[in-house]
CSV table of C-alpha atoms in Angstrom, one decimal:
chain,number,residue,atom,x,y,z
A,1,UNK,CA,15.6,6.5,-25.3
A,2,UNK,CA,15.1,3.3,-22.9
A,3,UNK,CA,16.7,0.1,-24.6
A,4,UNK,CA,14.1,-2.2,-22.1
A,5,UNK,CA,11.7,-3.4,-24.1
A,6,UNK,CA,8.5,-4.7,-22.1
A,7,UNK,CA,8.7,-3.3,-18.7
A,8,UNK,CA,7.1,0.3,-19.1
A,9,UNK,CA,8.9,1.7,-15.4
A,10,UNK,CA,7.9,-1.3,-13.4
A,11,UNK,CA,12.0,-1.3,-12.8
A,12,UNK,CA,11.8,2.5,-11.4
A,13,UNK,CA,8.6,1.0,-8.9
A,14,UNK,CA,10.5,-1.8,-8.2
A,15,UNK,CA,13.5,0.2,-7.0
A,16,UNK,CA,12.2,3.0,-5.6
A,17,UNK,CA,9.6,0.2,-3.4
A,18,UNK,CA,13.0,-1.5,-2.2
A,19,UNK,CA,14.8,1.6,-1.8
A,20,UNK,CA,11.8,3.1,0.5
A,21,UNK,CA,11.9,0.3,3.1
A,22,UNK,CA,15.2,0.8,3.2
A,23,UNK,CA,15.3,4.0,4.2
A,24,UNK,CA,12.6,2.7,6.5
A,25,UNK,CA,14.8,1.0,8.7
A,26,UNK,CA,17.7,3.1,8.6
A,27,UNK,CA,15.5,5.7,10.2
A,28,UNK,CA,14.1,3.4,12.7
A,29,UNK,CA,17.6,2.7,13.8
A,30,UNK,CA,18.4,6.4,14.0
A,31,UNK,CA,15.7,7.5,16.2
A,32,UNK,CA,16.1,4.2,18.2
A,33,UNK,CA,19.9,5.1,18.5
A,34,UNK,CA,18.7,8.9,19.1
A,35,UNK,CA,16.2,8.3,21.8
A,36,UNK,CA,18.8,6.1,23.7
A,37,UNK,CA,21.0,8.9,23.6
A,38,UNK,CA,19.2,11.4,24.5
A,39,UNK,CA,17.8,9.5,27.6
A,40,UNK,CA,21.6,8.9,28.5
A,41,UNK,CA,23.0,12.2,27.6
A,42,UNK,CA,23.1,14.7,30.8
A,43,UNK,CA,23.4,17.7,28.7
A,44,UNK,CA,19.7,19.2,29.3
A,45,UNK,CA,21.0,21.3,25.5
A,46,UNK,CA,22.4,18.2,24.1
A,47,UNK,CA,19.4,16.3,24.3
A,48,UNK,CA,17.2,18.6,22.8
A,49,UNK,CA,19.5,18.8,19.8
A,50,UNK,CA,18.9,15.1,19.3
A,51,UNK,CA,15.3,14.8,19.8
A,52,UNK,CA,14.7,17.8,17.7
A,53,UNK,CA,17.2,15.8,15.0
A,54,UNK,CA,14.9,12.5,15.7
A,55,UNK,CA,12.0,14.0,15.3
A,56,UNK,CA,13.0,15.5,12.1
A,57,UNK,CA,14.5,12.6,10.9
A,58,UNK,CA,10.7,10.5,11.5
A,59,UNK,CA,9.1,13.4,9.6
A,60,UNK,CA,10.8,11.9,6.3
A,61,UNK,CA,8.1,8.9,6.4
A,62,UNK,CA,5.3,11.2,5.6
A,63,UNK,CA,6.6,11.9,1.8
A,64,UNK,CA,6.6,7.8,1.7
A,65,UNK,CA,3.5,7.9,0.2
A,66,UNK,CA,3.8,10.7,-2.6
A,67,UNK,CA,6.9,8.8,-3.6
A,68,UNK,CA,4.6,5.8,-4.4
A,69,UNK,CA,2.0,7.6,-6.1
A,70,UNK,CA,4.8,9.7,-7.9
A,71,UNK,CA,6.8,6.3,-8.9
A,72,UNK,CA,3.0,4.7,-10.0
A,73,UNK,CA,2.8,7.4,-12.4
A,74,UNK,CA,5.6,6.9,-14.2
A,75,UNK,CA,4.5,3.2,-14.8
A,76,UNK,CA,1.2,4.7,-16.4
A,77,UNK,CA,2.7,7.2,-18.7
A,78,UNK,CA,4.9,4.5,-19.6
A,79,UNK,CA,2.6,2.0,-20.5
A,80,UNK,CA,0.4,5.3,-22.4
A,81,UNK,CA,3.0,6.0,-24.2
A,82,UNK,CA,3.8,2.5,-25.7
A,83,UNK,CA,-0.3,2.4,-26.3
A,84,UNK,CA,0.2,5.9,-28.4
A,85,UNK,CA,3.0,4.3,-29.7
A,86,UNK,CA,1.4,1.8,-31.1
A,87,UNK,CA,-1.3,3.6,-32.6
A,88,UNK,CA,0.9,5.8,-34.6
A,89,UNK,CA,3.0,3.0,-35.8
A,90,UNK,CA,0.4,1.4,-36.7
A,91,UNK,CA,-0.4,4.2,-39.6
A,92,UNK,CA,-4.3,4.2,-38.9
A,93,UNK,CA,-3.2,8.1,-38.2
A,94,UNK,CA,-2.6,10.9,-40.1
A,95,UNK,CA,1.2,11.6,-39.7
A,96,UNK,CA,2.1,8.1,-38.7
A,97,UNK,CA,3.2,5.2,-40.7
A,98,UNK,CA,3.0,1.5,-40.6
B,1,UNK,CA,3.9,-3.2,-46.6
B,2,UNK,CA,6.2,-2.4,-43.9
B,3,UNK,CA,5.6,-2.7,-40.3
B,4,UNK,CA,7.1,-1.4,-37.6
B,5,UNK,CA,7.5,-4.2,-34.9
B,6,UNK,CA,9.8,-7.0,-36.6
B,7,UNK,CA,8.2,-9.6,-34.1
B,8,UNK,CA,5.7,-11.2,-35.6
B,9,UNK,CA,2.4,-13.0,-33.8
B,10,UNK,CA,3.3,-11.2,-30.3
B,11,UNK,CA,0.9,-8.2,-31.1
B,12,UNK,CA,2.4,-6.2,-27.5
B,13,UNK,CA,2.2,-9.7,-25.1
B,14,UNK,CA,5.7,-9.7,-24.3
B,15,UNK,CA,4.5,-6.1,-23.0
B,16,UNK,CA,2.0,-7.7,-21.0
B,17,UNK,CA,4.1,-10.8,-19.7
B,18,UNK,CA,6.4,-8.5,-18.8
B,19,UNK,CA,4.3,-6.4,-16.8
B,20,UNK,CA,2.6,-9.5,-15.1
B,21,UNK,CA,6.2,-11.1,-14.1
B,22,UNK,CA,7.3,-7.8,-12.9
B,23,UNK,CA,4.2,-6.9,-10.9
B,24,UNK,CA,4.9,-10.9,-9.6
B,25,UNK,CA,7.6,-9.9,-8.2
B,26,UNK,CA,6.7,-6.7,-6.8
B,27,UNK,CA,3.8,-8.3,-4.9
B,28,UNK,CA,6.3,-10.7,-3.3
B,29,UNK,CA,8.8,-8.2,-2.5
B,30,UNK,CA,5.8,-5.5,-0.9
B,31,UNK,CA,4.3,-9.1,1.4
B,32,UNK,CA,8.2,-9.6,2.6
B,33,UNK,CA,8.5,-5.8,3.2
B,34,UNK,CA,5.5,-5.5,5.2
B,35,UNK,CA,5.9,-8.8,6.8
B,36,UNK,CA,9.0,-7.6,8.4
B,37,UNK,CA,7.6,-4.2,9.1
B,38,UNK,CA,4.5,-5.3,10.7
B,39,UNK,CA,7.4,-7.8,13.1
B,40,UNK,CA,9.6,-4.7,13.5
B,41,UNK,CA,6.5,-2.3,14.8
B,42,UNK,CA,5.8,-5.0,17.4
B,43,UNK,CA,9.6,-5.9,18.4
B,44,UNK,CA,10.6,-2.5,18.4
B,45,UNK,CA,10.0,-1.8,22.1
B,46,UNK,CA,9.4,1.9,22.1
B,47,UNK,CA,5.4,1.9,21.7
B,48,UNK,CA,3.0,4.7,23.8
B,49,UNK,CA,0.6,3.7,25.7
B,50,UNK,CA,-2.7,4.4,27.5
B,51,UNK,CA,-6.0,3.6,28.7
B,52,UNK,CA,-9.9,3.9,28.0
B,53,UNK,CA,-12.6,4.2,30.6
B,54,UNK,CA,-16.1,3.2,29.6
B,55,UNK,CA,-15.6,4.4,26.0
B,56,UNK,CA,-19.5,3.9,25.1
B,57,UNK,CA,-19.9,2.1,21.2
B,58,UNK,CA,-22.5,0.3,19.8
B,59,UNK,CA,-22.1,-2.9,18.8
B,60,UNK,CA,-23.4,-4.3,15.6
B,61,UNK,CA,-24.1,-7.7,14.4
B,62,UNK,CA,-20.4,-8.8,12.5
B,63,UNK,CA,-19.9,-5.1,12.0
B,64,UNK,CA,-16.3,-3.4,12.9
B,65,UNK,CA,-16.8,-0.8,15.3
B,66,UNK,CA,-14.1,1.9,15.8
B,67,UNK,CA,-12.7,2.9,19.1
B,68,UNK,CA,-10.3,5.9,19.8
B,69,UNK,CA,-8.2,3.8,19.8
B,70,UNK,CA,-9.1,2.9,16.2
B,71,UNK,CA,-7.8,6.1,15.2
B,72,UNK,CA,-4.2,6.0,16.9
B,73,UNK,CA,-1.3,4.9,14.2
B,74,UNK,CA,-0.8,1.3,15.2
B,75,UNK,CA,-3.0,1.5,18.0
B,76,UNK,CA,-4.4,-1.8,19.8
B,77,UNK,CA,-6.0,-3.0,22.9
B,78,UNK,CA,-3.9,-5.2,25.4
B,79,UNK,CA,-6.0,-8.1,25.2
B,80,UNK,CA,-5.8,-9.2,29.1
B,81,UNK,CA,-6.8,-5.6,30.1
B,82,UNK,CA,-9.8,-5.6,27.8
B,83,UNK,CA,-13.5,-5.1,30.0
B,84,UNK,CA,-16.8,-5.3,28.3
B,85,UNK,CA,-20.2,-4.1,29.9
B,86,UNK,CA,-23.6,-3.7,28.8
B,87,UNK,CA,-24.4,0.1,29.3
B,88,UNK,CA,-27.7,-0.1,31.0
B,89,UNK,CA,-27.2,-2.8,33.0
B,90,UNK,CA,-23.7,-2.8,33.7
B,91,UNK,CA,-23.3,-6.8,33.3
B,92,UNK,CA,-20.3,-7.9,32.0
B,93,UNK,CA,-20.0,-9.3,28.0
B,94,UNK,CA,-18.2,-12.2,27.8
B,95,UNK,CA,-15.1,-11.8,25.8
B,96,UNK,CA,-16.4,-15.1,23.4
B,97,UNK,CA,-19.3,-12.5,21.9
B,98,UNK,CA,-17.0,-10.3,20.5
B,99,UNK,CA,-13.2,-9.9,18.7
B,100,UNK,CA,-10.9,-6.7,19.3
B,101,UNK,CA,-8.5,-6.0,16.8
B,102,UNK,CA,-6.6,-2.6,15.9
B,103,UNK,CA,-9.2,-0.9,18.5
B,104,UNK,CA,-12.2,-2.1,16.2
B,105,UNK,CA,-14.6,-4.0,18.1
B,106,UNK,CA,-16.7,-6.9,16.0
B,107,UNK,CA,-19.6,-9.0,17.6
B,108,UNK,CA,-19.6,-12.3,16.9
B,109,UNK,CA,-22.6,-13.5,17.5
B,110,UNK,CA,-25.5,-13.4,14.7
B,111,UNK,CA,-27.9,-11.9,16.8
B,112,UNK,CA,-27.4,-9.2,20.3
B,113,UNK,CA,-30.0,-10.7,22.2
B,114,UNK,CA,-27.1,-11.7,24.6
B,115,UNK,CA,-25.7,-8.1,24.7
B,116,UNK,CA,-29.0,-6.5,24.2
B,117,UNK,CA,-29.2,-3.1,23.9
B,118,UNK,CA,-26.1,-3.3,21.5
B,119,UNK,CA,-24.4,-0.3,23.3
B,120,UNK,CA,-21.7,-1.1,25.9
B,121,UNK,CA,-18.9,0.7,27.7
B,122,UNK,CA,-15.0,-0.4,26.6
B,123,UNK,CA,-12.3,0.0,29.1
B,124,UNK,CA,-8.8,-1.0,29.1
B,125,UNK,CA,-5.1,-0.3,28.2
B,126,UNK,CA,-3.9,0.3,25.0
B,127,UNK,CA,-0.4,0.9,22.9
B,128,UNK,CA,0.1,2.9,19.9
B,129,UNK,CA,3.0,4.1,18.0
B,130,UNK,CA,3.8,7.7,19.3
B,131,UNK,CA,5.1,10.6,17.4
B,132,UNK,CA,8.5,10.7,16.8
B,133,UNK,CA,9.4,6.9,17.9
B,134,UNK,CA,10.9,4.4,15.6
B,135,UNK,CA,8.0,1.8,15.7
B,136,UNK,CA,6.1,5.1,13.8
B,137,UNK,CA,9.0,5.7,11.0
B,138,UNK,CA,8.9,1.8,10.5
B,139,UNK,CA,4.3,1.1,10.7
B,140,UNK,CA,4.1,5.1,7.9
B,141,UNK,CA,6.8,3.2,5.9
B,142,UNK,CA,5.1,-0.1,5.8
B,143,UNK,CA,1.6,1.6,5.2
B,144,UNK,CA,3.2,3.3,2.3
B,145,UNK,CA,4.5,0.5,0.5
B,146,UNK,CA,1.2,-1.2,1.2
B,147,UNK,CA,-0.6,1.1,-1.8
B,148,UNK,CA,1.7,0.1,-3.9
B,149,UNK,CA,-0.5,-2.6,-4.7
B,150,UNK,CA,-3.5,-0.5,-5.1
B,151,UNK,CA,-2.0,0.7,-8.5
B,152,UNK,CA,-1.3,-3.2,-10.2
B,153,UNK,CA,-4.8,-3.2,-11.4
B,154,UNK,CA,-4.8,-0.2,-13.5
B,155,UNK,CA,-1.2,-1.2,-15.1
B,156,UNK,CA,-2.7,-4.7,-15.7
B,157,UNK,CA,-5.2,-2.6,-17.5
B,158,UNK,CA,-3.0,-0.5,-19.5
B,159,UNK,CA,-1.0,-3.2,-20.2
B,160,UNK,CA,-4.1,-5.4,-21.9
B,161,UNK,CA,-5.6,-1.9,-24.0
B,162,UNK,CA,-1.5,-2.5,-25.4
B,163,UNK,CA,-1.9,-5.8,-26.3
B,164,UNK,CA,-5.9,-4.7,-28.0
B,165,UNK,CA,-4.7,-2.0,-30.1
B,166,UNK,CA,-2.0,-4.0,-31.4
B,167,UNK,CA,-4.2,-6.7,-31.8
B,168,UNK,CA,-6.1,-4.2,-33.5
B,169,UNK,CA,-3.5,-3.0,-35.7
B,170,UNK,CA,-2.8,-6.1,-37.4
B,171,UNK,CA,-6.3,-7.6,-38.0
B,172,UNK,CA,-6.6,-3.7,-39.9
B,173,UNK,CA,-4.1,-3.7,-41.5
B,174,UNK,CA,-4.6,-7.2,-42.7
B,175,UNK,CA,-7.9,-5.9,-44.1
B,176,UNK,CA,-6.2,-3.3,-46.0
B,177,UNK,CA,-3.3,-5.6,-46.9
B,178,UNK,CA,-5.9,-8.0,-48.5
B,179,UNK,CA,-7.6,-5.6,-51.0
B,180,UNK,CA,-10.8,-6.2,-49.3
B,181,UNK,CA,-10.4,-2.1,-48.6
B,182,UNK,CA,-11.5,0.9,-51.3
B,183,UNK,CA,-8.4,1.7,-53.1
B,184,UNK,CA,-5.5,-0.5,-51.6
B,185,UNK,CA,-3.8,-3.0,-52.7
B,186,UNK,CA,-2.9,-6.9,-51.8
């Protein structure tokens, strides 16, 4: 079980929002790094190999989204769970006690 | 009687302070985030770019009005290159009755008389955020930790129906508590 009281997730948002612009800018600095490469490389097999590995790399950006939603999720079962919580502590239910 | 949270009087609002503070913070971390995104997709140098010919719209009165260029991730007019002319006539509209931004046209002015009929032909160069560039990886990853924000209104929701049913909770079992109830006892 969590021992933080209070926060229902918002730490998972919180670190997974930080840790997504993050890897935001990493992989702006790799393709910038990749394209300058591959416009410097002479080796016509060479520089496919990066941009292929480029274009991969800025096809990681997409899931960015889903990650939100995903991480937004766990805030609301969270804070569901503490609401059911309480109900059943509360002993209005049959089964739970006060 | 026994209850289960030893705090007394809070009835779940350190829940919901909680949640407010964090969701504080999280708002100005996502505004610093896309601030230096939105300054990153500009500086970043490696932007597409094109141009529209007579691209026929119709304006409206204070109405966006979407361009291809609209459409395009990060895609905006050069604002120098920009020509505006009446369809029928071909006159020119001056650039004070309308606003570009983001390839969405708005007319400012209350009425079209000026501009009448509201269709005109759009022309001029434009940049956008090509696939595969790193002005791209960096405008998805801002535009992605712009929803985040779209959610803080349902957890400030959740987080209140916490702080109701516990609210809840004590004023019944208060009533129970104070023999007031059928068969329980004060």
């Amino acid at each position: 079980m969590r021992k933080e009281k209070g926060i229902a997730g918002l730490n998972v948002l919180l670190s997974i929002v930080s840790m997504l612009f993050m890897i935001g800018i990493i992989i702006m600095v790799y393709i910038v790094a990749g394209n300058k490469l591959s416009s410097t490389i002479g080796d016509v097999d060479a520089s496919t190999s990066i941009n292929a590995t480029t274009l991969a790399l800025s096809g990681v950006t997409d899931w960015f989204s889903t990650f939100i939603v995903l991480a937004a999720l766990v805030v609301m079962v969270l804070l569901v769970v503490i609401i059911i919580n309480s109900i059943r502590g509360s002993g209005l239910t049959e089964g739970g006690s006060a | 009687m026994k209850f289960s949270r030893k705090e007394k009087g809070i009835a779940g609002l350190n829940v919901l302070m909680s949640v407010v503070s964090m969701l504080f913070m999280i708002g100005i971390i996502v505004m610093v985030f896309i601030v230096a995104g939105d300054k990153l997709t500009t500086e970043i140098g490696d932007r597409s770019s094109g141009s529209v010919s007579n691209e026929t719209i119709a304006l409206l009165n204070l109405t966006a009005v979407s361009t291809t260029v609209a459409v395009l991730d990060c895609g905006e007019f050069t604002d120098s290159t920009i020509l505006v002319t009446n369809e029928t006539t071909g006159e020119l509209v001056e650039s004070a009755n309308y606003t570009e931004s983001g390839g969405y046209f708005t007319s400012t002015t209350s009425n079209t008389d000026y501009i009448s009929p509201t269709n005109v032909n759009v022309s001029g160069s434009y940049t956008y955020c090509g696939e595969g560039t790193a002005a791209l990886s960096i405008y998805k990853t801002t535009q992605a930790i712009d929803d985040t924000t779209d959610w803080f209104s349902t957890f400030i929701v959740l987080a209140a129906l916490v702080v109701m049913v516990l609210l809840v909770v004590i004023i019944i079992n208060s009533i129970k508590g104070s023999n007031l109830g059928g068969d329980n006892t004060a």
